[in-house]
Tab-separated table of C-alpha atoms in Angstrom:
chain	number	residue	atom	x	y	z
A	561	UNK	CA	0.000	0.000	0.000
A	562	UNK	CA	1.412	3.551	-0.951
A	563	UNK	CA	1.976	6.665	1.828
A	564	UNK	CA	-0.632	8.405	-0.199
A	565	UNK	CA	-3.741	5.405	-0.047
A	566	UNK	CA	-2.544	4.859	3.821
A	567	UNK	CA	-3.238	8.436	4.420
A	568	UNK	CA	-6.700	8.358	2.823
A	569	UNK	CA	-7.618	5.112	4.493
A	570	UNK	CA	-6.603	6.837	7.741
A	571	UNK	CA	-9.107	9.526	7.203
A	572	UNK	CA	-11.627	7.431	6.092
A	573	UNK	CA	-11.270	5.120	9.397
A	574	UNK	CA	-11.314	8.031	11.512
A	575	UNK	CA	-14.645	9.661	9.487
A	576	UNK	CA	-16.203	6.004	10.550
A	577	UNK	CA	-15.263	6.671	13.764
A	578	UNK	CA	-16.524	10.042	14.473
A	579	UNK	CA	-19.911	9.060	12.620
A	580	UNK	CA	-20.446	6.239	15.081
A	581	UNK	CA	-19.417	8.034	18.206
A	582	UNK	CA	-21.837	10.949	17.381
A	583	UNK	CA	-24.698	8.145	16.553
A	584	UNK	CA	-24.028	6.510	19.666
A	585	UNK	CA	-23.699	9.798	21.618
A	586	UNK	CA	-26.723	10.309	23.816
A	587	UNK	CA	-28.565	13.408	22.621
A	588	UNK	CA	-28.000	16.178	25.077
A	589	UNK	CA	-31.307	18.469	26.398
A	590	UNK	CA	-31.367	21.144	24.169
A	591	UNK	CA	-32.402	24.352	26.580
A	592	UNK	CA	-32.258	27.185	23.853
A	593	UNK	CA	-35.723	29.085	24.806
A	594	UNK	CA	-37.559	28.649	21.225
A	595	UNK	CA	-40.941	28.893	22.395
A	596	UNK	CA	-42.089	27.221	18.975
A	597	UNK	CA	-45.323	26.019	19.106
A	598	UNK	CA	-43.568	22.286	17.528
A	599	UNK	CA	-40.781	22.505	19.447
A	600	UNK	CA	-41.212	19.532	22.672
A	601	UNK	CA	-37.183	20.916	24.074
A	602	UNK	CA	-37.848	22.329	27.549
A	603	UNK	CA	-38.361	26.130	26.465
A	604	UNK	CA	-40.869	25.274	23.494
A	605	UNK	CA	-44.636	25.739	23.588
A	606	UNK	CA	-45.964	22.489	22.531
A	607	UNK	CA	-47.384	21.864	25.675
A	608	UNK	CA	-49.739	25.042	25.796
A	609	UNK	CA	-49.948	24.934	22.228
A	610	UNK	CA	-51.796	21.368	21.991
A	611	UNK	CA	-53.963	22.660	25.557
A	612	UNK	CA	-55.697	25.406	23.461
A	613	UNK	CA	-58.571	23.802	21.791
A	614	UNK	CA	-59.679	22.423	25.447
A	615	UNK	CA	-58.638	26.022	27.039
A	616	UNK	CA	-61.113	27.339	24.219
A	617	UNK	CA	-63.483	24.642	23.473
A	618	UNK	CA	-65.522	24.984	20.288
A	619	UNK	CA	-63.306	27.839	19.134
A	620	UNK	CA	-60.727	27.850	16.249
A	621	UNK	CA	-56.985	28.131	17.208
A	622	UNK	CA	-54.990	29.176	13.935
A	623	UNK	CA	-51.491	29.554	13.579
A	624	UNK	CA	-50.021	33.338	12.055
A	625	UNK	CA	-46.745	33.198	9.785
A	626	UNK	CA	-46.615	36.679	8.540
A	627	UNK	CA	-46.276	40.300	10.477
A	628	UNK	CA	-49.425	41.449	12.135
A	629	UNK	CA	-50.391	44.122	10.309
A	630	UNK	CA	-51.292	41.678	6.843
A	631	UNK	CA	-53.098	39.446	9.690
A	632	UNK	CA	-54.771	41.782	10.742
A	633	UNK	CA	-55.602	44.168	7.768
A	634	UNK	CA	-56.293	41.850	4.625
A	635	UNK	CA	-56.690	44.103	2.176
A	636	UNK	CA	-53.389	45.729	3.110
A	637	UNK	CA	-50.901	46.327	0.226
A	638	UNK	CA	-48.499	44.120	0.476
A	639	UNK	CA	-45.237	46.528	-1.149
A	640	UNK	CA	-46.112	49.381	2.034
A	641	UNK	CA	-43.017	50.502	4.052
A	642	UNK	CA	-43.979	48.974	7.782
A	643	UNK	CA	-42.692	52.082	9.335
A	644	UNK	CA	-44.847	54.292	7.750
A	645	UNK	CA	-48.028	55.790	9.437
A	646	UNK	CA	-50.845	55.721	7.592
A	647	UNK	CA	-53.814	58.367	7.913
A	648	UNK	CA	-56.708	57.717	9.309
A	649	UNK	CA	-59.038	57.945	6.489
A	650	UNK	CA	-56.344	56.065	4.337
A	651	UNK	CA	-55.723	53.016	7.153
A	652	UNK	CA	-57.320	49.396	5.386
A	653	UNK	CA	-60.408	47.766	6.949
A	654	UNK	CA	-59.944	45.771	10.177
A	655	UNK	CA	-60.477	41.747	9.807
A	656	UNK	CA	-63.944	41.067	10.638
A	657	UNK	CA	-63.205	37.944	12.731
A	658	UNK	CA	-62.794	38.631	16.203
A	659	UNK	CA	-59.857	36.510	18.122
A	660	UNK	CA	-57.601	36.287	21.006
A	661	UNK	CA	-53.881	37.139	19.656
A	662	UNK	CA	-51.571	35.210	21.530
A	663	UNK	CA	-47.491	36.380	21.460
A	664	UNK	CA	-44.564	34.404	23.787
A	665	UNK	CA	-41.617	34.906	23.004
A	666	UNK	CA	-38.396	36.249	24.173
A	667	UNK	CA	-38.815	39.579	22.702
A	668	UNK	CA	-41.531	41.316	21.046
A	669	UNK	CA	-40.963	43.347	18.399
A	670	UNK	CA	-43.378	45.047	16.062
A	671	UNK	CA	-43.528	48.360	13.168
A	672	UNK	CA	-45.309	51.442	13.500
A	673	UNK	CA	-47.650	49.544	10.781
A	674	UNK	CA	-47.861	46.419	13.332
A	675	UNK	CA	-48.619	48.742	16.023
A	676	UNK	CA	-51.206	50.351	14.977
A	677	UNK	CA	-53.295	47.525	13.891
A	678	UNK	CA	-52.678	46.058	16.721
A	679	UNK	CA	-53.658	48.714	19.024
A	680	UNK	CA	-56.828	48.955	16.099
A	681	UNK	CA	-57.826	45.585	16.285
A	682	UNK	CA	-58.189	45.400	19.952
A	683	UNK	CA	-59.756	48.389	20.402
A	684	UNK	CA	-62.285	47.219	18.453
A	685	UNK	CA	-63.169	44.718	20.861
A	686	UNK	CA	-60.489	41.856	20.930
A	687	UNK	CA	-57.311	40.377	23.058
A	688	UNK	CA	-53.919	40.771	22.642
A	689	UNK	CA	-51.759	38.549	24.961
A	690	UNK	CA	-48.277	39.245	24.426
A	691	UNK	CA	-45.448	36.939	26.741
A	692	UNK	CA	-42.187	38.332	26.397
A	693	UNK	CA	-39.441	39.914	28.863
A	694	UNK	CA	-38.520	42.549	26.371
A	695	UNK	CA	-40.878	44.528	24.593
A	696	UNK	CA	-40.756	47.018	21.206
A	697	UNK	CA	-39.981	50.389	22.188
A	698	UNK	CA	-43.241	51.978	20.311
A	699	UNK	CA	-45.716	49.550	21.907
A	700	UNK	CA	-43.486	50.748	25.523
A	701	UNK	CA	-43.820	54.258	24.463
A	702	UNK	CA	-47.551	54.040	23.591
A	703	UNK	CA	-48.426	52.463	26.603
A	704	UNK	CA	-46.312	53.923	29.255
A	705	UNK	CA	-44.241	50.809	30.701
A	706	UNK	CA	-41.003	49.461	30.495
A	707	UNK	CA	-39.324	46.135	31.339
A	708	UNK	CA	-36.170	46.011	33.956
A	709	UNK	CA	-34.237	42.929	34.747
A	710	UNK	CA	-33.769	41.628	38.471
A	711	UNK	CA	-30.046	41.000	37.902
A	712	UNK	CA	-27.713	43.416	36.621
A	713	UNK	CA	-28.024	43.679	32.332
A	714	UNK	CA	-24.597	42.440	31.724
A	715	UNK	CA	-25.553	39.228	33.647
A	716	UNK	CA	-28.634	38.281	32.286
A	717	UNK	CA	-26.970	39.059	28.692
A	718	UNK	CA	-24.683	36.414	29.232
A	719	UNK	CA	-26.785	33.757	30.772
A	720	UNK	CA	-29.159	34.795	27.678
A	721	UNK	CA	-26.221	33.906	25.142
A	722	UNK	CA	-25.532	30.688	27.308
A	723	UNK	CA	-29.789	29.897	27.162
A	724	UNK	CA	-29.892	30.508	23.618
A	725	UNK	CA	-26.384	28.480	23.057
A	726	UNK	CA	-28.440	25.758	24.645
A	727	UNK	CA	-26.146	24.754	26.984
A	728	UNK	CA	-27.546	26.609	30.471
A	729	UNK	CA	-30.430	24.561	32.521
A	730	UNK	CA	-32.062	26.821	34.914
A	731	UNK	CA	-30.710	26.989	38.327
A	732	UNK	CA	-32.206	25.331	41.120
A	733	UNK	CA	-33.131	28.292	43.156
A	734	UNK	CA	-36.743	29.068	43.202
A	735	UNK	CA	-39.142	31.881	43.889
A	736	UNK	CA	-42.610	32.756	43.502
A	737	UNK	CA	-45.449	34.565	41.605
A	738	UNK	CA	-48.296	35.775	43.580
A	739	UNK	CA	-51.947	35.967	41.643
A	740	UNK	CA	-53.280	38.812	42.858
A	741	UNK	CA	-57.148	38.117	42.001
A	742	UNK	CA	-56.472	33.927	41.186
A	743	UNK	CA	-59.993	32.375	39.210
A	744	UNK	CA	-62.297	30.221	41.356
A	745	UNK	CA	-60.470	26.595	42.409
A	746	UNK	CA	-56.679	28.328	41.705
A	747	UNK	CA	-53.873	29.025	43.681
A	748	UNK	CA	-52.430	32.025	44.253
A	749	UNK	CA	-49.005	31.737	44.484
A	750	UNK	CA	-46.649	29.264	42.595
A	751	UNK	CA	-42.999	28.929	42.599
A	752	UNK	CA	-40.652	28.733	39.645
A	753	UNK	CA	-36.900	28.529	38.762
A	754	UNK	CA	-35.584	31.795	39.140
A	755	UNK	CA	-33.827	31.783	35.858
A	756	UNK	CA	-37.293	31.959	34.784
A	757	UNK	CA	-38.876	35.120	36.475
A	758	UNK	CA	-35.735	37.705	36.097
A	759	UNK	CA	-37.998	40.578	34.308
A	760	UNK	CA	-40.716	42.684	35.644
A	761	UNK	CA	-42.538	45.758	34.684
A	762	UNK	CA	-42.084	49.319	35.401
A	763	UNK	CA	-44.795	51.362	34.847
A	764	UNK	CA	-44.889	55.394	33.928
A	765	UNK	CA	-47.067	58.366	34.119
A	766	UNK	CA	-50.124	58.088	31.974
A	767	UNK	CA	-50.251	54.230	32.564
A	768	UNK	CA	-53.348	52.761	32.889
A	769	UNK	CA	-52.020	49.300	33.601
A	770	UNK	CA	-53.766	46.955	36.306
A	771	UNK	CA	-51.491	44.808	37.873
A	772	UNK	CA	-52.895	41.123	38.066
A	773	UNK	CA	-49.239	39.424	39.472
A	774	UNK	CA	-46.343	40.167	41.165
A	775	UNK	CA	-43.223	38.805	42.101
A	776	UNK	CA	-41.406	37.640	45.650
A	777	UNK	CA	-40.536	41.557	45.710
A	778	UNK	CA	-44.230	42.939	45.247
A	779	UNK	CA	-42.965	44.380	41.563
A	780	UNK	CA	-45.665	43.074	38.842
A	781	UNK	CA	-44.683	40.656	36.345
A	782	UNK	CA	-48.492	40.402	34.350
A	783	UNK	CA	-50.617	43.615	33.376
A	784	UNK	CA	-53.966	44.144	31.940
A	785	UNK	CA	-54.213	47.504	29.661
A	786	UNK	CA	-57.593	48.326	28.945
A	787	UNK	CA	-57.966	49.744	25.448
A	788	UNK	CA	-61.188	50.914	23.671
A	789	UNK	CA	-63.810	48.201	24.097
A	790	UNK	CA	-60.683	45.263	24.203
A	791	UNK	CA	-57.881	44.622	26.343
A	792	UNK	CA	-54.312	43.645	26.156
A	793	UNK	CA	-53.064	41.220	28.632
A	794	UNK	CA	-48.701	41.784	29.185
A	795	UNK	CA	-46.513	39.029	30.541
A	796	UNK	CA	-42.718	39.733	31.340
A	797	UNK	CA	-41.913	35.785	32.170
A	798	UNK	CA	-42.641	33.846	28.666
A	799	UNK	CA	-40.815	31.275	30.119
A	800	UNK	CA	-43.759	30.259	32.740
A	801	UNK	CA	-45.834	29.304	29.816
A	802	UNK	CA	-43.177	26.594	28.340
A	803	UNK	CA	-43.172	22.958	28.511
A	804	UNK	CA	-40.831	22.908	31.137
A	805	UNK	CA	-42.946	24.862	33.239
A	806	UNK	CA	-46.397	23.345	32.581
A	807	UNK	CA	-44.962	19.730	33.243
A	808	UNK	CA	-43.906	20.453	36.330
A	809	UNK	CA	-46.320	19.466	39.517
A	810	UNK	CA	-48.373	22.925	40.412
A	811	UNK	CA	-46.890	25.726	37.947
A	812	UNK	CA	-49.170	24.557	34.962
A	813	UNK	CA	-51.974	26.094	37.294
A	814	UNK	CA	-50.316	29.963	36.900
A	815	UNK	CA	-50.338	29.700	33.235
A	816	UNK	CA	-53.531	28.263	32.427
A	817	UNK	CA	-55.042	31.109	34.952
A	818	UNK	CA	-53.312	34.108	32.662
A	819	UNK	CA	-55.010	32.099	29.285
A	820	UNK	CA	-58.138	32.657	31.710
A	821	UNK	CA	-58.144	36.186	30.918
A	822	UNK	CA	-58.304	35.987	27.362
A	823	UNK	CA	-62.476	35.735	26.161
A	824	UNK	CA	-63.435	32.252	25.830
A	825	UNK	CA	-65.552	32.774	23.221
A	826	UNK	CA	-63.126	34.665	20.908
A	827	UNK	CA	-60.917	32.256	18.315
A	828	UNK	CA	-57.315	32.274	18.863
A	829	UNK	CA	-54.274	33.279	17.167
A	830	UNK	CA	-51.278	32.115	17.983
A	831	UNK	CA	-48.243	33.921	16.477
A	832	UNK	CA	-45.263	32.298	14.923
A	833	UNK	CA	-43.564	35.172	12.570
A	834	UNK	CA	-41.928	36.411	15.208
A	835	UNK	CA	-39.991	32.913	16.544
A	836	UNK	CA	-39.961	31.421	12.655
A	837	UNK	CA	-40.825	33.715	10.343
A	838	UNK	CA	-42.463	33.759	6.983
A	839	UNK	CA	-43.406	30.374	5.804
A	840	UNK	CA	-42.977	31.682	2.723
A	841	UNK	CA	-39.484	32.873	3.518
A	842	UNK	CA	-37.944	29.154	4.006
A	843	UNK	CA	-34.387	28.362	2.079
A	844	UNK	CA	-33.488	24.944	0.771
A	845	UNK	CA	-31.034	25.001	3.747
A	846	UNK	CA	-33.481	25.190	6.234
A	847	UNK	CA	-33.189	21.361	7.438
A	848	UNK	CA	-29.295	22.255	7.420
A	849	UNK	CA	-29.619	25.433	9.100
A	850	UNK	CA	-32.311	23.692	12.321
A	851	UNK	CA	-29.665	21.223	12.909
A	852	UNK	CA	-26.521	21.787	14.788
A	853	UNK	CA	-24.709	18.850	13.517
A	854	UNK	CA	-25.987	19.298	9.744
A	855	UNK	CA	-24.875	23.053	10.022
A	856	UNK	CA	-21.489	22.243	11.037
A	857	UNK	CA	-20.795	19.757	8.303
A	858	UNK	CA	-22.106	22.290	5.760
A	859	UNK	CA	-19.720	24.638	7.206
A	860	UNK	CA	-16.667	22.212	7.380
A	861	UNK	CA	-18.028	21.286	3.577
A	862	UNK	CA	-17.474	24.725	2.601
A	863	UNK	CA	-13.938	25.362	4.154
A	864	UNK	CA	-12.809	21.916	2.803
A	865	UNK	CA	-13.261	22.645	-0.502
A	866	UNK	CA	-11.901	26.516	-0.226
A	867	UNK	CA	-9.018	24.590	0.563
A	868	UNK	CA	-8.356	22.344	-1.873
A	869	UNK	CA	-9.444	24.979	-4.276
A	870	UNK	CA	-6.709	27.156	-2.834
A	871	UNK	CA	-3.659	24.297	-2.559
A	872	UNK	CA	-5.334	22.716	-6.206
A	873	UNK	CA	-5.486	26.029	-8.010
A	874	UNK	CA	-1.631	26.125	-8.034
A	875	UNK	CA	0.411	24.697	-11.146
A	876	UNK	CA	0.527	20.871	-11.076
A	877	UNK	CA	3.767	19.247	-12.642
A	878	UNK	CA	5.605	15.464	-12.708
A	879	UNK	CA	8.380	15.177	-10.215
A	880	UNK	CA	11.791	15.496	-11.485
A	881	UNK	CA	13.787	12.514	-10.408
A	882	UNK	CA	17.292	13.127	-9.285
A	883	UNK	CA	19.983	12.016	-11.405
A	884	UNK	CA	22.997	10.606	-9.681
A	885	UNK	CA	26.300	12.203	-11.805
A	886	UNK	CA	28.168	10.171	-13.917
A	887	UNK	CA	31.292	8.719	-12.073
A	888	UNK	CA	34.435	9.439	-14.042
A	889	UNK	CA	36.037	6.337	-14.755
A	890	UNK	CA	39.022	7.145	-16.719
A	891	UNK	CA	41.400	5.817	-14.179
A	892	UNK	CA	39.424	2.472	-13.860
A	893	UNK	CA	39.612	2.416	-17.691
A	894	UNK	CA	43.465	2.873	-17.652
A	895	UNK	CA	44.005	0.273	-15.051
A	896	UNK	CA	42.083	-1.903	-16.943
A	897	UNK	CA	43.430	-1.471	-20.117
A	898	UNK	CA	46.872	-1.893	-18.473
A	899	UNK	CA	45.736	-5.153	-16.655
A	900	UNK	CA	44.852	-6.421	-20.040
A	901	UNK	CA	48.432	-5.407	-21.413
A	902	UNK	CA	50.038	-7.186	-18.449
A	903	UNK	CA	48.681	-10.472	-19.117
A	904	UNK	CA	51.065	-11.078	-21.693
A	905	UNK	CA	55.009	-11.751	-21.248
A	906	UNK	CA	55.958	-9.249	-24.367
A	907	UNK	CA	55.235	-5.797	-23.273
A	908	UNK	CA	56.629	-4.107	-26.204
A	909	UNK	CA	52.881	-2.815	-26.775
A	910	UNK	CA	52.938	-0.952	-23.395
A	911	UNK	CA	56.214	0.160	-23.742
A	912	UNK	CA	55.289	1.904	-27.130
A	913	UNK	CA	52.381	4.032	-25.533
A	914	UNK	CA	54.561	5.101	-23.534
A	915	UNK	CA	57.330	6.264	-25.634
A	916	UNK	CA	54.580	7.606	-27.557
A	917	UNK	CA	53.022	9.211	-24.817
A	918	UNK	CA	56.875	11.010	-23.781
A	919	UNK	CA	57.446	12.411	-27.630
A	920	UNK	CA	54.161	14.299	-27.595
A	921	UNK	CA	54.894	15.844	-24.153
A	922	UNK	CA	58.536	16.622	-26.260
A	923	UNK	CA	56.835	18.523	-28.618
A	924	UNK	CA	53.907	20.392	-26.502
A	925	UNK	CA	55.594	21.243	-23.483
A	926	UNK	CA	59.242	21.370	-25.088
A	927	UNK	CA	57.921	23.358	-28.106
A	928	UNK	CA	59.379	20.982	-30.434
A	929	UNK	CA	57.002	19.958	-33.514
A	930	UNK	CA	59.549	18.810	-35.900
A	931	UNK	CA	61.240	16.209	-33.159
A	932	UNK	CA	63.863	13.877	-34.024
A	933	UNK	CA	65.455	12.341	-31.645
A	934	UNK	CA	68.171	11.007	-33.570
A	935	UNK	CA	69.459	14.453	-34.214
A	936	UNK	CA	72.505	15.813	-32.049
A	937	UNK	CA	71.113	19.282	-32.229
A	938	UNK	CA	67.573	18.417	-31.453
A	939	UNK	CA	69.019	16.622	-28.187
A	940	UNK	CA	70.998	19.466	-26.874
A	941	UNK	CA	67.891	21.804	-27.543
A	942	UNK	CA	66.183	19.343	-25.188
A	943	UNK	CA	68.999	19.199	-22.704
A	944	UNK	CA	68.470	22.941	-22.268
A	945	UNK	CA	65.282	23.170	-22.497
A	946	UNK	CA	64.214	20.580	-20.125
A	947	UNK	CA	67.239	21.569	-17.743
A	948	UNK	CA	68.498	18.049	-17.666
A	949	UNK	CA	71.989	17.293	-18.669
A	950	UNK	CA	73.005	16.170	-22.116
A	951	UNK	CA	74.308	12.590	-20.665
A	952	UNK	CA	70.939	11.941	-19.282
A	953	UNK	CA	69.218	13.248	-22.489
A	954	UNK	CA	71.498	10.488	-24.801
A	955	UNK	CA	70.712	7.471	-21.924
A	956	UNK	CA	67.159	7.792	-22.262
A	957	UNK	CA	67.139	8.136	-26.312
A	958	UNK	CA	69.348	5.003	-25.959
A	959	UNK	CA	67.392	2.808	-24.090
A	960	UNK	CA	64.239	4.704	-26.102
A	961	UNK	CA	65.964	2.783	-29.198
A	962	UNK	CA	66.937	-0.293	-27.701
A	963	UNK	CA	63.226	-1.273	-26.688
A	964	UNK	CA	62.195	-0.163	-30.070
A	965	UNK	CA	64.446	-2.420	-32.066
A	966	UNK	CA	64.048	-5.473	-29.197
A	967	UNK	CA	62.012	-8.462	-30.480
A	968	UNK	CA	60.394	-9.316	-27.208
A	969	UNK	CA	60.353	-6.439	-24.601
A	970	UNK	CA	60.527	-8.108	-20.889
A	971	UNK	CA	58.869	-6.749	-17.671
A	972	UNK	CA	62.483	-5.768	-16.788
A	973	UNK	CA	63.016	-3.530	-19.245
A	974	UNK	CA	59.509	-1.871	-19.565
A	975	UNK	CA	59.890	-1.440	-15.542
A	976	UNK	CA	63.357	0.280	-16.382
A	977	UNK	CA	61.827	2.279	-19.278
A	978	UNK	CA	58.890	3.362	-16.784
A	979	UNK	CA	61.474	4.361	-14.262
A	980	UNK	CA	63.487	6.506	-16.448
A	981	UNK	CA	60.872	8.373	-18.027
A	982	UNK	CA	59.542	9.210	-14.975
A	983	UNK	CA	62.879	10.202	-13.796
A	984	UNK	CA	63.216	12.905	-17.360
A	985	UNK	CA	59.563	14.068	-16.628
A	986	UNK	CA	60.286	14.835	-12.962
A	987	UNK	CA	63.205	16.927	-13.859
A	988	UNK	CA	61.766	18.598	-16.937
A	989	UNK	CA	58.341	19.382	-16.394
């Protein structure tokens, strides 16, 4: 097996590995506070969701996807800015169907369009129940109330982030709510987590707010605001009316006695544009998007392949092998050759390269082209030149001759030869 399918097997192993343990893994409580009506995690609303039809018996409970205001106001155009203000003889017909508009969530939000149908539609003789611990400054500002926390803002921030993160149960600590004016058989006070019950209102001049609950501190956590011939009914602890909550012995009692106050014979609405939005508005990537694990594999999708786009997208080419250098084997050649040679017992061949070998160092190194070595000039030129004397000059021509003209040259006299050409070369060159 190569280095490069060992390292794909490798990852391949290890992708097993990770897809089993995650498989395996038990599935931890997700506590992110949804409130989706769907949603059976501790902070959904399935609970109260599925109670309505018996908590309104013979009356319709219908589920809102789109902003109040086009609830509200069919005939509505549907390209109008939401911020705008419309005039009063220019505002759309209210919808003729009178319900019970039911909001929990964390916030509640709304346009100066949403607001004023709103306000419209219940002054004309409906409910508005609105659960959340913060509310939209222009429904504040219209009815004189705000929303403080019980800890200090940076705090519950946090432990919000943490909550919504999903990974923050609420604590153990408990306190209560106090029912002011409880309905016939109820309680009227029940304890909660006190994660829970961190928000209450603060009302201002010009309020006409009744308070219907407080908290362990006497400061009132659910209002009724009279309006025209309706009423809207404000909650600042959404989380009371989650399954959590309502499966817990006792507390179920606390929210079933706020959906009290809403008109039992009034059809409900129960709003999901604000937790979910539009159905209209869902992406192909919604399934990806809901799940944690599926959104995290799209995401390590996408960086995987800007990576190999990024280490791909550079010029590809073979590998050049290295070349080892050829080794010079001119020596080994000569010593070969010269084995060869010195197999035989006449050496006269050897001894002729090398006499052939001297005269053309004569005539290079000597400067003498037209050499004959025969000739007494020629010799003393060499004598001089070479700075040898003349004696030693005519002993090597001799012997030069002598293994020439010999028949059979021995190893004794091509060792003497050697020897005395060496000798010259030493001294000349």
């Amino acid at each position: 097996m190569t280095r490069f399918r060992a390292f794909y097997l490798g990852l391949v192993l290890l992708f097993v590995a990770f897809v089993l343990v995650e498989y395996f893994r038990p599935t931890p409580t997700n506590w992110s506070p949804t409130f989706i009506n769907r949603d059976k995690i501790p902070y959904g609303t399935y609970v109260l969701f599925d109670a309505l039809p018996r908590l309104f018996p013979g009356q319709s409970v219908s589920t809102v996807r789109q902003p109040i205001a086009n609830q509200l106001l069919p005939t509505l155009d549907g390209d109008i800015n939401p911020d705008s203000v419309l005039a009063p003889q220019a505002q759309p017909p209210l919808l003729g169907q009178s319900a019970s508009y039911i909001f929990i969530n964390s916030d509640f939000y709304c346009s100066r369009l949403d607001r004023d149908a709103l306000l419209r539609y219940v002054a004309a003789g409906n409910t508005a129940f609105i659960a959340a611990e913060q509310f939209d400054n222009l429904l504040q500002d219209t009815l004189h109330f705000d929303t403080k926390p019980y800890i200090g803002l940076d705090s519950l921030m946090s432990r919000r982030i943490r909550r919504t993160q999903g990974n923050l149960a609420p604590a153990a600590k408990q306190t209560a709510l106090t029912l002011l004016a409880p309905p016939r058989g109820a309680a009227s006070q029940y304890r909660f987590p006190i994660d829970d019950v961190q928000w209450h209102f603060e009302a201002y001049p010009g309020c006409r707010a009744t308070v219907l609950a407080i908290d362990a501190k006497r400061r009132p956590v659910l209002l009724r605001v009279p309006l025209g011939q309706g009423a809207l009914v404000l909650s600042s602890t959404p989380a009371v009316f989650s399954n959590y909550t309502l499966l817990r012995p006792h507390s179920p009692n606390y929210a079933f006695a706020a959906m009290s106050l809403l008109p039992a014979t009034q059809s409900v609405f129960w709003d999901e544009y604000q937790k979910q939005g539009s159905l209209g508005e869902q992406s192909l990537l919604r399934v990806l998007k809901q799940n944690t694990a599926l959104r995290w594999a799209l995401y390590t999708g996408l960086a995987g392949l800007v990576l190999f786009a990024f280490f791909e997208a550079r010029r590809r080419q073979r590998i050049i092998p290295v070349l080892k250098p050829l080794p010079n084997t001119t020596l080994l050649f000569t010593r070969t050759v010269a084995a060869l040679y010195r197999q035989g017992t006449n050496h006269a061949l050897i001894a002729e390269k090398k006499i052939g070998l001297f005269r053309e160092q004569l005539r290079y190194r000597l400067q003498e082209p037209a050499l004959d070595l025969n000739d007494g000039p020629t010799r003393e030129r060499i004598a001089q030149k070479a700075g040898v004397p003349r004696a030693q000059v005519d002993d090597l021509i001799k012997l030069i001759h002598r293994v020439e003209t010999a028949p059979q040259v021995s190893a004794a006299d091509l060792l003497r030869l050697s020897r005395a050409l060496t000798t010259f070369r030493k001294a000349a060159f």
